[in-house]
């Protein structure tokens, strides 16, 4: 009896196993048929529309990421133009003023002032030392920017760099830094008293009031006042210590810069 029961169970197992195998083979067969049908339909659609399925999918992906906007793949860029000719702009301003075209007269005067500022900025750049604490000047990054009226909108910048060590000097108007410096000097006693760790303090650069700040991620920042809203900012990355920063700042002709800028 036990032997018969065993044979029955064995037979049932074989049947179930065969059924499971058959179902697996049938599923694989169905999947192949479905893929073949889908591929055939895609080809028919491609013949009718002229657009391949791959192109359609790529287009959908691009539209999802760029909202259908094409990506620029190149261009000629902008050419570097010379600063406005001061004499020409002054003459045009006079002509426009005589014709009572005050808007054009004002624009020409702005252009004339911009021309003066750019010439002045280039003169200041030429006066800067070619090397500071063994860092050569990267003159390809020299910048002179003039935005609107007068000295308060003139910015001059130079970078000194060697390997991972860098000093950048910015001369001109910086509303963020100048506002901070003025606020600090107005409330210096309170700020220093409330500071748990002195990462900022007052110093002097060739007799001029200044602030020096240190941050682990940015390095040293030295800010020296020149006028009401104008200053010189040195940003020093990977400098060894505060003394090296001060040595670098003192290597600049501060009085000469102030004189050229009309701050002395």
Short mmCIF file of C-alpha atoms in Angstrom, two decimals:
data_model
loop_
_atom_site.label_atom_id
_atom_site.label_comp_id
_atom_site.label_asym_id
_atom_site.label_seq_id
_atom_site.Cartn_x
_atom_site.Cartn_y
_atom_site.Cartn_z
CA UNK A 1 0.00 0.00 0.00
CA UNK A 2 2.80 2.37 0.94
CA UNK A 3 4.57 1.50 -2.27
CA UNK A 4 1.50 2.36 -4.35
CA UNK A 5 1.09 5.67 -2.49
CA UNK A 6 4.70 6.51 -3.18
CA UNK A 7 4.29 5.80 -6.89
CA UNK A 8 1.17 7.97 -7.03
CA UNK A 9 2.95 10.91 -5.34
CA UNK A 10 5.95 10.52 -7.63
CA UNK A 11 3.69 10.53 -10.68
CA UNK A 12 1.86 13.63 -9.43
CA UNK A 13 5.18 15.41 -8.89
CA UNK A 14 6.31 14.61 -12.40
CA UNK A 15 3.06 15.90 -13.81
CA UNK A 16 3.31 19.16 -11.84
CA UNK A 17 6.93 19.61 -12.83
CA UNK A 18 6.10 18.98 -16.47
CA UNK A 19 3.21 21.42 -16.23
CA UNK A 20 5.44 24.10 -14.70
CA UNK A 21 8.08 23.59 -17.39
CA UNK A 22 5.44 23.76 -20.05
CA UNK A 23 4.11 27.01 -18.59
CA UNK A 24 7.64 28.49 -18.55
CA UNK A 25 8.24 27.52 -22.16
CA UNK A 26 4.84 28.89 -23.11
CA UNK A 27 5.59 32.24 -21.40
CA UNK A 28 8.92 32.57 -23.19
CA UNK A 29 7.20 31.78 -26.47
CA UNK A 30 4.53 34.43 -25.81
CA UNK A 31 7.20 37.04 -24.98
CA UNK A 32 9.03 36.34 -28.25
CA UNK A 33 5.81 36.62 -30.21
CA UNK A 34 4.91 39.92 -28.52
CA UNK A 35 8.35 41.39 -29.24
CA UNK A 36 8.13 40.33 -32.86
CA UNK A 37 4.68 41.90 -33.20
CA UNK A 38 5.82 45.14 -31.52
CA UNK A 39 8.84 45.33 -33.80
CA UNK A 40 6.69 44.77 -36.86
CA UNK A 41 4.28 47.53 -35.77
CA UNK A 42 7.18 49.92 -35.14
CA UNK A 43 8.52 49.32 -38.63
CA UNK A 44 5.12 49.99 -40.14
CA UNK A 45 4.86 53.23 -38.18
CA UNK A 46 8.36 54.24 -39.28
CA UNK A 47 7.43 53.69 -42.95
CA UNK A 48 4.33 55.87 -42.62
CA UNK A 49 5.85 58.73 -40.59
CA UNK A 50 9.50 58.62 -41.61
CA UNK A 51 10.51 58.88 -37.93
CA UNK A 52 12.30 55.97 -36.31
CA UNK A 53 11.37 54.70 -32.88
CA UNK A 54 14.87 55.53 -31.55
CA UNK A 55 14.58 59.12 -32.76
CA UNK A 56 11.17 59.42 -31.16
CA UNK A 57 12.46 58.15 -27.84
CA UNK A 58 15.49 60.45 -27.96
CA UNK A 59 13.26 63.39 -28.76
CA UNK A 60 11.03 62.55 -25.83
CA UNK A 61 14.03 62.38 -23.52
CA UNK A 62 15.32 65.77 -24.74
CA UNK A 63 11.91 67.37 -24.42
CA UNK A 64 11.66 66.15 -20.86
CA UNK A 65 15.04 67.59 -19.88
CA UNK A 66 15.13 70.75 -22.00
CA UNK A 67 11.42 71.40 -22.60
CA UNK A 68 12.01 71.19 -26.34
CA UNK A 69 14.66 73.96 -26.31
CA UNK A 70 17.68 73.15 -28.50
CA UNK A 71 21.16 73.08 -27.01
CA UNK A 72 23.69 75.56 -28.36
CA UNK A 73 26.65 73.69 -29.86
CA UNK A 74 28.97 76.58 -30.64
CA UNK A 75 29.29 80.13 -31.86
CA UNK A 76 31.72 82.89 -32.66
CA UNK A 77 31.35 84.63 -29.29
CA UNK A 78 31.90 88.36 -28.85
CA UNK A 79 34.87 90.37 -30.05
CA UNK A 80 36.85 92.50 -27.62
CA UNK A 81 36.17 96.12 -28.57
CA UNK A 82 38.28 99.14 -27.65
CA UNK A 83 36.99 101.49 -24.93
CA UNK A 84 35.01 104.53 -26.08
CA UNK A 85 37.08 107.36 -27.59
CA UNK A 86 36.78 110.20 -25.08
CA UNK A 87 37.22 113.06 -27.57
CA UNK A 88 34.69 111.64 -30.02
CA UNK A 89 32.13 111.00 -27.29
CA UNK A 90 32.57 114.53 -25.89
CA UNK A 91 32.05 116.01 -29.35
CA UNK A 92 28.93 113.90 -29.87
CA UNK A 93 27.62 114.97 -26.47
CA UNK A 94 28.12 118.64 -27.37
CA UNK A 95 26.36 118.16 -30.71
CA UNK A 96 23.44 116.35 -29.08
CA UNK A 97 23.18 119.00 -26.39
CA UNK A 98 23.11 121.76 -29.01
CA UNK A 99 20.25 119.95 -30.73
CA UNK A 100 18.49 119.64 -27.34
CA UNK A 101 18.71 115.86 -27.61
CA UNK A 102 19.53 115.46 -23.95
CA UNK A 103 19.15 111.68 -23.84
CA UNK A 104 21.88 111.21 -26.47
CA UNK A 105 24.00 113.90 -24.81
CA UNK A 106 23.78 112.05 -21.51
CA UNK A 107 24.64 108.72 -23.15
CA UNK A 108 27.69 110.19 -24.89
CA UNK A 109 28.91 111.70 -21.62
CA UNK A 110 28.54 108.31 -19.93
CA UNK A 111 30.55 106.72 -22.72
CA UNK A 112 33.24 109.38 -22.36
CA UNK A 113 33.51 108.77 -18.62
CA UNK A 114 33.65 105.03 -19.23
CA UNK A 115 36.55 105.60 -21.65
CA UNK A 116 38.40 107.64 -19.01
CA UNK A 117 37.83 104.98 -16.35
CA UNK A 118 39.05 102.14 -18.53
CA UNK A 119 42.21 104.07 -19.42
CA UNK A 120 42.72 104.82 -15.73
CA UNK A 121 42.20 101.16 -14.81
CA UNK A 122 44.76 100.02 -17.36
CA UNK A 123 47.23 102.55 -15.98
CA UNK A 124 46.74 101.14 -12.47
CA UNK A 125 47.24 97.58 -13.73
CA UNK A 126 50.56 98.57 -15.33
CA UNK A 127 51.73 99.95 -11.99
CA UNK A 128 51.13 96.69 -10.11
CA UNK A 129 54.16 94.46 -9.41
CA UNK A 130 54.77 91.58 -11.82
CA UNK A 131 55.44 89.17 -8.93
CA UNK A 132 54.15 89.06 -5.35
CA UNK A 133 55.61 86.66 -2.73
CA UNK A 134 56.97 84.49 -5.57
CA UNK A 135 53.59 84.39 -7.34
CA UNK A 136 53.71 85.61 -10.96
CA UNK A 137 50.91 87.74 -12.34
CA UNK A 138 48.45 85.99 -14.64
CA UNK A 139 47.83 88.99 -16.90
CA UNK A 140 45.37 87.02 -19.03
CA UNK A 141 42.91 87.49 -16.17
CA UNK A 142 43.40 91.26 -15.86
CA UNK A 143 40.04 93.01 -15.73
CA UNK A 144 38.89 96.63 -15.85
CA UNK A 145 35.15 97.09 -15.49
CA UNK A 146 33.19 100.32 -15.61
CA UNK A 147 29.42 100.24 -15.25
CA UNK A 148 27.99 103.74 -14.87
CA UNK A 149 29.14 107.06 -13.51
CA UNK A 150 32.39 107.82 -11.80
CA UNK A 151 34.97 106.06 -9.69
CA UNK A 152 32.35 104.33 -7.52
CA UNK A 153 31.60 101.95 -10.40
CA UNK A 154 35.16 101.23 -11.50
CA UNK A 155 36.65 97.83 -10.65
CA UNK A 156 40.21 96.71 -11.39
CA UNK A 157 41.34 93.14 -10.84
CA UNK A 158 44.53 91.10 -11.18
CA UNK A 159 45.36 87.50 -10.24
CA UNK A 160 48.72 86.11 -9.08
CA UNK A 161 49.02 82.35 -9.16
CA UNK A 162 51.43 79.44 -8.91
CA UNK A 163 50.24 75.83 -8.57
CA UNK A 164 47.46 75.82 -5.96
CA UNK A 165 48.50 79.11 -4.35
CA UNK A 166 46.71 82.27 -5.49
CA UNK A 167 46.36 85.95 -4.64
CA UNK A 168 43.76 88.15 -6.29
CA UNK A 169 43.63 91.91 -5.79
CA UNK A 170 40.49 93.94 -6.50
CA UNK A 171 40.64 97.72 -6.50
CA UNK A 172 37.51 99.81 -6.67
CA UNK A 173 33.98 99.81 -5.40
CA UNK A 174 32.59 96.70 -3.77
CA UNK A 175 29.28 97.40 -2.07
CA UNK A 176 29.30 94.09 -0.16
CA UNK A 177 32.81 94.46 1.25
CA UNK A 178 32.67 98.24 1.79
CA UNK A 179 29.39 97.99 3.68
CA UNK A 180 30.78 95.22 5.84
CA UNK A 181 34.03 97.11 6.54
CA UNK A 182 32.20 100.30 7.48
CA UNK A 183 29.86 98.38 9.77
CA UNK A 184 32.78 96.58 11.40
CA UNK A 185 34.75 99.74 12.14
CA UNK A 186 31.59 101.38 13.50
CA UNK A 187 30.97 98.45 15.88
CA UNK A 188 34.43 96.93 16.22
CA UNK A 189 34.47 96.79 20.01
CA UNK A 190 31.14 94.97 20.18
CA UNK A 191 32.02 92.49 17.42
CA UNK A 192 35.40 91.57 18.88
CA UNK A 193 33.97 91.24 22.39
CA UNK A 194 31.25 88.86 21.21
CA UNK A 195 33.57 86.71 19.13
CA UNK A 196 34.43 83.35 20.71
CA UNK A 197 37.25 82.78 18.25
CA UNK A 198 39.05 85.67 16.62
CA UNK A 199 38.88 84.89 12.91
CA UNK A 200 38.75 88.60 12.05
CA UNK A 201 40.67 91.58 13.34
CA UNK A 202 41.81 95.11 12.57
CA UNK A 203 45.21 95.67 11.00
CA UNK A 204 46.98 98.40 9.03
CA UNK A 205 48.47 98.24 5.56
CA UNK A 206 51.09 100.97 5.22
CA UNK A 207 49.21 103.09 7.73
CA UNK A 208 45.75 102.49 6.23
CA UNK A 209 42.98 100.88 8.29
CA UNK A 210 42.13 97.36 7.19
CA UNK A 211 40.44 94.14 8.25
CA UNK A 212 41.82 90.65 7.86
CA UNK A 213 39.56 87.61 7.96
CA UNK A 214 40.25 83.88 7.80
CA UNK A 215 37.98 81.07 6.67
CA UNK A 216 39.00 77.43 6.25
CA UNK A 217 37.26 77.12 2.87
CA UNK A 218 38.22 80.53 1.45
CA UNK A 219 41.56 81.31 3.04
CA UNK A 220 42.53 84.87 3.98
CA UNK A 221 40.67 88.04 2.94
CA UNK A 222 42.28 91.43 3.59
CA UNK A 223 40.14 94.56 3.08
CA UNK A 224 41.66 98.04 3.15
CA UNK A 225 39.67 101.26 2.97
CA UNK A 226 40.68 103.92 0.44
CA UNK A 227 37.64 106.18 0.34
CA UNK A 228 34.03 106.41 1.44
CA UNK A 229 32.93 103.37 -0.58
CA UNK A 230 36.15 102.33 -2.28
CA UNK A 231 38.70 99.83 -1.06
CA UNK A 232 41.35 97.29 -1.98
CA UNK A 233 40.61 93.62 -1.35
CA UNK A 234 43.24 90.89 -1.32
CA UNK A 235 41.97 87.30 -1.43
CA UNK A 236 44.70 84.81 -0.56
CA UNK A 237 44.28 81.07 -1.06
CA UNK A 238 46.68 78.53 0.47
CA UNK A 239 48.84 81.15 2.19
CA UNK A 240 50.84 79.82 5.11
CA UNK A 241 49.82 82.42 7.68
CA UNK A 242 48.68 85.96 8.40
CA UNK A 243 52.19 87.39 8.14
CA UNK A 244 52.59 86.13 4.58
CA UNK A 245 49.33 87.87 3.64
CA UNK A 246 50.53 91.16 5.15
CA UNK A 247 53.88 90.84 3.38
CA UNK A 248 52.05 90.41 0.06
CA UNK A 249 49.80 93.43 0.66
CA UNK A 250 52.72 95.65 1.67
CA UNK A 251 54.51 94.87 -1.59
CA UNK A 252 51.96 97.03 -3.46
CA UNK A 253 52.42 100.77 -3.93
CA UNK A 254 49.35 101.81 -1.95
CA UNK A 255 50.11 105.55 -2.05
CA UNK A 256 50.67 105.39 -5.81
CA UNK A 257 47.33 103.62 -6.34
CA UNK A 258 45.49 106.12 -4.15
CA UNK A 259 47.08 109.03 -6.00
CA UNK A 260 46.09 107.67 -9.42
CA UNK A 261 42.57 107.08 -8.20
CA UNK A 262 42.29 110.58 -6.75
CA UNK A 263 41.99 109.31 -3.19
CA UNK A 264 45.00 111.25 -1.88
#
